[in-house]
mmCIF file of C-alpha atoms (C1' of nucleotides) in Angstrom:
data_model
loop_
_atom_site.group_PDB
_atom_site.id
_atom_site.type_symbol
_atom_site.label_atom_id
_atom_site.label_comp_id
_atom_site.label_asym_id
_atom_site.label_seq_id
_atom_site.Cartn_x
_atom_site.Cartn_y
_atom_site.Cartn_z
ATOM 1 C CA MET A 1 28.863 -140.058 70.402
ATOM 2 C CA LEU A 2 28.764 -140.240 74.179
ATOM 3 C CA GLU A 3 28.338 -143.778 75.485
ATOM 4 C CA ILE A 4 27.090 -143.866 79.053
ATOM 5 C CA ILE A 5 28.075 -147.213 80.512
ATOM 6 C CA THR A 6 26.500 -148.223 83.818
ATOM 7 C CA ILE A 7 27.686 -150.673 86.452
ATOM 8 C CA LYS A 8 24.783 -152.904 85.485
ATOM 9 C CA ASP A 9 25.961 -152.838 81.875
ATOM 10 C CA VAL A 10 29.386 -154.102 82.911
ATOM 11 C CA LYS A 11 27.933 -156.866 85.053
ATOM 12 C CA VAL A 12 25.722 -157.972 82.184
ATOM 13 C CA LYS A 13 28.689 -157.934 79.829
ATOM 14 C CA ILE A 14 30.818 -159.982 82.218
ATOM 15 C CA GLY A 15 27.956 -162.443 82.530
ATOM 16 C CA GLU A 16 27.631 -162.742 78.767
ATOM 17 C CA ARG A 17 31.351 -163.406 78.476
ATOM 18 C CA CYS A 18 31.288 -166.067 81.174
ATOM 19 C CA LYS A 19 28.415 -167.750 79.404
ATOM 20 C CA ALA A 20 30.172 -167.594 76.035
ATOM 21 C CA LEU A 21 33.321 -169.101 77.552
ATOM 22 C CA ARG A 22 31.355 -171.924 79.139
ATOM 23 C CA LYS A 23 29.505 -172.669 75.912
ATOM 24 C CA SER A 24 32.611 -172.562 73.753
ATOM 25 C CA ASN A 25 34.171 -175.109 76.095
ATOM 26 C CA GLY A 26 31.131 -177.347 75.852
ATOM 27 C CA LEU A 27 30.209 -177.214 79.523
ATOM 28 C CA SER A 28 26.800 -177.180 81.178
ATOM 29 C CA ARG A 29 26.219 -174.919 84.160
ATOM 30 C CA ASP A 30 26.279 -177.917 86.461
ATOM 31 C CA GLU A 31 29.595 -179.100 85.065
ATOM 32 C CA LEU A 32 31.223 -175.690 85.421
ATOM 33 C CA ALA A 33 29.754 -175.227 88.876
ATOM 34 C CA GLU A 34 31.149 -178.547 90.021
ATOM 35 C CA ALA A 35 34.560 -177.789 88.545
ATOM 36 C CA LEU A 36 34.676 -174.477 90.426
ATOM 37 C CA ASP A 37 33.164 -175.873 93.623
ATOM 38 C CA VAL A 38 30.270 -173.417 93.569
ATOM 39 C CA SER A 39 26.547 -173.915 93.061
ATOM 40 C CA SER A 40 25.011 -173.776 89.619
ATOM 41 C CA THR A 41 22.781 -171.001 90.911
ATOM 42 C CA THR A 42 25.909 -168.911 91.375
ATOM 43 C CA ILE A 43 26.902 -169.571 87.767
ATOM 44 C CA GLN A 44 23.391 -168.658 86.720
ATOM 45 C CA ASN A 45 23.514 -165.411 88.674
ATOM 46 C CA ILE A 46 26.878 -164.436 87.223
ATOM 47 C CA GLU A 47 25.704 -165.155 83.674
ATOM 48 C CA ASN A 48 22.553 -163.109 84.235
ATOM 49 C CA GLY A 49 24.456 -160.060 85.464
ATOM 50 C CA LYS A 50 23.345 -160.355 89.063
ATOM 51 C CA ASN A 51 25.682 -159.153 91.772
ATOM 52 C CA ALA A 52 28.387 -161.658 92.673
ATOM 53 C CA THR A 53 31.615 -161.871 94.612
ATOM 54 C CA LEU A 54 34.915 -161.035 92.994
ATOM 55 C CA ASP A 55 36.170 -164.432 94.117
ATOM 56 C CA ASN A 56 33.616 -166.356 92.095
ATOM 57 C CA ILE A 57 34.032 -164.170 89.025
ATOM 58 C CA LEU A 58 37.761 -164.819 89.166
ATOM 59 C CA LYS A 59 37.172 -168.538 89.635
ATOM 60 C CA VAL A 60 35.416 -168.561 86.285
ATOM 61 C CA ALA A 61 38.172 -166.507 84.687
ATOM 62 C CA ASN A 62 40.831 -168.767 86.166
ATOM 63 C CA HIS A 63 39.131 -171.899 84.898
ATOM 64 C CA PHE A 64 39.397 -170.598 81.355
ATOM 65 C CA GLY A 65 42.980 -169.399 81.767
ATOM 66 C CA LEU A 66 42.213 -165.686 81.809
ATOM 67 C CA LEU A 67 43.922 -164.662 85.041
ATOM 68 C CA GLN A 68 47.120 -163.725 83.251
ATOM 69 C CA SER A 69 45.275 -161.559 80.723
ATOM 70 C CA ILE A 70 43.199 -159.911 83.431
ATOM 71 C CA THR A 71 46.329 -159.053 85.376
ATOM 72 C CA LYS A 72 47.776 -157.343 82.330
ATOM 73 C CA GLU A 73 44.554 -155.498 81.604
ATOM 74 C CA ILE A 74 44.395 -154.146 85.143
ATOM 75 C CA ASP A 75 47.771 -152.563 84.537
ATOM 76 C CA LYS A 76 46.598 -151.184 81.210
ATOM 77 C CA VAL A 77 43.489 -149.614 82.703
ATOM 78 C CA ILE A 78 45.731 -147.510 84.890
ATOM 79 C CA ILE A 79 47.771 -146.394 81.905
ATOM 80 C CA ASP A 80 44.567 -145.510 80.053
ATOM 81 C CA GLN A 81 43.531 -143.407 83.015
ATOM 82 C CA ASN A 82 46.715 -141.348 82.711
ATOM 83 C CA ASN A 83 46.278 -140.850 78.973
ATOM 84 C CA ILE A 84 42.576 -139.992 79.183
ATOM 85 C CA SER A 85 41.256 -137.831 76.374
ATOM 86 C CA LEU A 86 39.073 -134.846 77.200
ATOM 87 C CA TYR A 87 37.271 -134.895 73.846
ATOM 88 C CA MET B 1 59.560 -167.891 82.745
ATOM 89 C CA LEU B 2 56.265 -169.303 83.916
ATOM 90 C CA GLU B 3 54.317 -166.918 86.100
ATOM 91 C CA ILE B 4 51.663 -168.633 88.171
ATOM 92 C CA ILE B 5 49.063 -166.036 89.054
ATOM 93 C CA THR B 6 46.510 -166.909 91.713
ATOM 94 C CA ILE B 7 43.060 -165.502 92.355
ATOM 95 C CA LYS B 8 44.428 -163.979 95.534
ATOM 96 C CA ASP B 9 47.140 -162.249 93.511
ATOM 97 C CA VAL B 10 44.527 -160.617 91.295
ATOM 98 C CA LYS B 11 42.467 -159.466 94.256
ATOM 99 C CA VAL B 12 45.550 -157.949 95.870
ATOM 100 C CA LYS B 13 46.448 -156.221 92.621
ATOM 101 C CA ILE B 14 42.939 -154.808 92.220
ATOM 102 C CA GLY B 15 43.116 -153.559 95.793
ATOM 103 C CA GLU B 16 46.449 -151.873 95.188
ATOM 104 C CA ARG B 17 45.053 -150.164 92.116
ATOM 105 C CA CYS B 18 41.985 -148.949 93.969
ATOM 106 C CA LYS B 19 44.174 -147.543 96.684
ATOM 107 C CA ALA B 20 46.477 -145.849 94.178
ATOM 108 C CA LEU B 21 43.491 -144.287 92.426
ATOM 109 C CA ARG B 22 42.098 -142.996 95.697
ATOM 110 C CA LYS B 23 45.438 -141.563 96.754
ATOM 111 C CA SER B 24 46.133 -139.912 93.416
ATOM 112 C CA ASN B 25 42.760 -138.208 93.694
ATOM 113 C CA GLY B 26 43.549 -136.986 97.184
ATOM 114 C CA LEU B 27 40.725 -138.826 98.912
ATOM 115 C CA SER B 28 40.625 -140.452 102.332
ATOM 116 C CA ARG B 29 38.879 -143.791 102.749
ATOM 117 C CA ASP B 30 36.007 -142.096 104.518
ATOM 118 C CA GLU B 31 35.583 -139.599 101.702
ATOM 119 C CA LEU B 32 35.592 -142.265 98.998
ATOM 120 C CA ALA B 33 33.276 -144.465 101.038
ATOM 121 C CA GLU B 34 30.794 -141.638 101.450
ATOM 122 C CA ALA B 35 30.954 -140.788 97.752
ATOM 123 C CA LEU B 36 30.181 -144.404 96.841
ATOM 124 C CA ASP B 37 27.590 -144.893 99.582
ATOM 125 C CA VAL B 38 29.481 -147.793 101.122
ATOM 126 C CA SER B 39 31.246 -148.182 104.442
ATOM 127 C CA SER B 40 34.908 -147.338 104.807
ATOM 128 C CA THR B 41 35.431 -150.908 105.988
ATOM 129 C CA THR B 42 34.368 -152.037 102.543
ATOM 130 C CA ILE B 43 36.945 -149.748 100.960
ATOM 131 C CA GLN B 44 39.498 -151.108 103.393
ATOM 132 C CA ASN B 45 38.636 -154.697 102.498
ATOM 133 C CA ILE B 46 38.865 -154.013 98.775
ATOM 134 C CA GLU B 47 42.230 -152.284 99.151
ATOM 135 C CA ASN B 48 43.554 -155.170 101.239
ATOM 136 C CA GLY B 49 42.573 -157.788 98.670
ATOM 137 C CA LYS B 50 39.804 -159.307 100.754
ATOM 138 C CA ASN B 51 36.859 -160.808 98.950
ATOM 139 C CA ALA B 52 34.306 -158.226 97.824
ATOM 140 C CA THR B 53 31.266 -157.919 95.608
ATOM 141 C CA LEU B 54 31.599 -157.076 91.940
ATOM 142 C CA ASP B 55 29.168 -154.239 92.503
ATOM 143 C CA ASN B 56 31.422 -152.456 94.979
ATOM 144 C CA ILE B 57 34.553 -152.995 92.908
ATOM 145 C CA LEU B 58 32.771 -151.461 89.927
ATOM 146 C CA LYS B 59 31.561 -148.569 92.078
ATOM 147 C CA VAL B 60 35.178 -147.680 92.720
ATOM 148 C CA ALA B 61 36.056 -148.073 89.046
ATOM 149 C CA ASN B 62 33.089 -145.972 88.025
ATOM 150 C CA HIS B 63 33.995 -143.189 90.434
ATOM 151 C CA PHE B 64 37.351 -142.833 88.731
ATOM 152 C CA GLY B 65 35.894 -143.049 85.223
ATOM 153 C CA LEU B 66 37.194 -146.509 84.414
ATOM 154 C CA LEU B 67 33.975 -148.232 83.379
ATOM 155 C CA GLN B 68 34.553 -147.442 79.719
ATOM 156 C CA SER B 69 38.099 -148.828 79.810
ATOM 157 C CA ILE B 70 37.005 -151.919 81.683
ATOM 158 C CA THR B 71 34.306 -152.595 79.125
ATOM 159 C CA LYS B 72 36.875 -152.452 76.348
ATOM 160 C CA GLU B 73 39.301 -154.663 78.250
ATOM 161 C CA ILE B 74 36.627 -157.315 78.799
ATOM 162 C CA ASP B 75 36.259 -157.512 75.034
ATOM 163 C CA LYS B 76 40.024 -157.700 74.618
ATOM 164 C CA VAL B 77 40.381 -160.538 77.116
ATOM 165 C CA ILE B 78 38.168 -162.647 74.898
ATOM 166 C CA ILE B 79 40.265 -161.847 71.862
ATOM 167 C CA ASP B 80 43.415 -162.748 73.792
ATOM 168 C CA GLN B 81 41.800 -166.062 74.667
ATOM 169 C CA ASN B 82 41.355 -166.875 70.990
ATOM 170 C CA ASN B 83 44.952 -165.948 70.139
ATOM 171 C CA ILE B 84 46.492 -167.755 73.105
ATOM 172 C CA SER B 85 50.063 -168.889 72.624
ATOM 173 C CA LEU B 86 51.077 -172.380 73.637
ATOM 174 C CA TYR B 87 54.740 -171.476 74.185
ATOM 175 C "C1'" DT C 1 6.295 -186.734 68.150
ATOM 176 C "C1'" DA C 2 8.555 -187.888 72.777
ATOM 177 C "C1'" DA C 3 12.646 -187.994 75.754
ATOM 178 C "C1'" DA C 4 16.503 -185.811 77.576
ATOM 179 C "C1'" DT C 5 19.094 -181.774 78.586
ATOM 180 C "C1'" DT C 6 19.548 -177.218 79.799
ATOM 181 C "C1'" DT C 7 17.878 -173.110 81.530
ATOM 182 C "C1'" DA C 8 15.051 -170.303 84.438
ATOM 183 C "C1'" DA C 9 12.705 -168.962 88.572
ATOM 184 C "C1'" DC C 10 11.552 -169.574 93.075
ATOM 185 C "C1'" DC C 11 12.343 -170.717 98.218
ATOM 186 C "C1'" DA C 12 14.396 -171.573 102.980
ATOM 187 C "C1'" DT C 13 18.799 -172.073 104.982
ATOM 188 C "C1'" DT C 14 23.628 -171.130 105.378
ATOM 189 C "C1'" DA C 15 27.696 -168.538 104.604
ATOM 190 C "C1'" DT C 16 29.727 -164.329 104.257
ATOM 191 C "C1'" DA C 17 30.206 -159.447 102.692
ATOM 192 C "C1'" DT C 18 28.744 -155.120 104.565
ATOM 193 C "C1'" DT C 19 27.741 -152.031 108.093
ATOM 194 C "C1'" DG C 20 28.617 -149.006 112.060
ATOM 195 C "C1'" DG C 21 31.115 -148.706 115.978
ATOM 196 C "C1'" DT C 22 35.303 -148.631 118.895
ATOM 197 C "C1'" DA C 23 40.212 -148.422 119.958
ATOM 198 C "C1'" DA C 24 45.124 -148.629 118.843
ATOM 199 C "C1'" DA C 25 48.792 -147.789 115.828
ATOM 200 C "C1'" DT C 26 50.953 -144.770 111.924
ATOM 201 C "C1'" DA C 27 51.568 -141.051 109.481
ATOM 202 C "C1'" DT C 28 51.147 -136.082 108.650
ATOM 203 C "C1'" DG C 29 51.228 -131.362 109.849
ATOM 204 C "C1'" DT C 30 51.818 -127.355 113.069
ATOM 205 C "C1'" DA D 1 56.924 -131.904 121.321
ATOM 206 C "C1'" DC D 2 51.819 -131.872 120.296
ATOM 207 C "C1'" DA D 3 47.602 -132.247 117.579
ATOM 208 C "C1'" DT D 4 45.343 -133.979 113.503
ATOM 209 C "C1'" DA D 5 44.386 -137.245 110.060
ATOM 210 C "C1'" DT D 6 44.688 -141.655 108.399
ATOM 211 C "C1'" DT D 7 45.122 -146.390 108.655
ATOM 212 C "C1'" DT D 8 44.576 -150.755 110.748
ATOM 213 C "C1'" DA D 9 42.266 -154.133 113.435
ATOM 214 C "C1'" DC D 10 38.699 -155.812 115.832
ATOM 215 C "C1'" DC D 11 33.611 -156.643 117.018
ATOM 216 C "C1'" DA D 12 28.306 -157.595 116.913
ATOM 217 C "C1'" DA D 13 24.548 -156.811 113.934
ATOM 218 C "C1'" DT D 14 22.613 -156.549 109.414
ATOM 219 C "C1'" DA D 15 22.278 -157.303 104.521
ATOM 220 C "C1'" DT D 16 22.933 -160.165 100.974
ATOM 221 C "C1'" DA D 17 25.467 -163.629 98.124
ATOM 222 C "C1'" DA D 18 25.750 -168.643 98.000
ATOM 223 C "C1'" DT D 19 23.791 -173.021 98.690
ATOM 224 C "C1'" DG D 20 20.739 -177.004 97.831
ATOM 225 C "C1'" DG D 21 16.389 -178.068 96.560
ATOM 226 C "C1'" DT D 22 12.151 -178.107 93.745
ATOM 227 C "C1'" DT D 23 9.285 -177.013 89.700
ATOM 228 C "C1'" DA D 24 8.360 -175.201 85.139
ATOM 229 C "C1'" DA D 25 9.806 -173.534 80.783
ATOM 230 C "C1'" DA D 26 12.718 -173.772 76.963
ATOM 231 C "C1'" DT D 27 16.011 -176.030 74.122
ATOM 232 C "C1'" DT D 28 18.221 -180.065 72.097
ATOM 233 C "C1'" DT D 29 18.290 -184.731 70.586
ATOM 234 C "C1'" DA D 30 16.455 -189.136 68.980
#
DNA sequence: TAAATTTAACCATTATATTGGTAAATATGT
DNA sequence: ACATATTTACCAATATAATGGTTAAATTTA
């Protein structure tokens, strides 16, 4: 089963995750936007999978304490690359 | 040992990884830039941890076949969030 | 039901990432 | 040593993300 994942797919997935994190923390878009010092339109764009800056994506991640995890996962992605399966 | 990781740290790390991937594939910045249809300045900025768009970061990841891994890691980050340790 | 909140979609302006170019400094190879 | 390739750093122009605002739709709450 070959899953073709596109860049758009990843952006949409990141947006969904940001939205889920915001909801599970009981925040409105305005509240999160204010906490991150960005506009709520930017939050909206991120959540809808529009193109965004790495900085703002990481601001969201940081607000929910995910920077540490992300750092670890970046390292793991490299390891995965070295152990890639051809089948 | 409390490690305080900043947004800048993550951007620098991502840049280092992009550079390592490019090098290990024997590409110059110009070659990678042309392959991704972006300018070599953009590659330079990414590698130096400057702010960039999610789209261009994912273009690099996609070129080296990392989209699949990234997708999985996004899911994992959420799981990590739920199992977060307080100590 | 109505009222309040949140989300969505649009717009003009601002801020900034990207582009394409140049030139200088480093590194690599002959 | 030289020549080549790569990297780095700058710049003005362009493209686009971000902003702040409004309005409408959708959802939630009373």
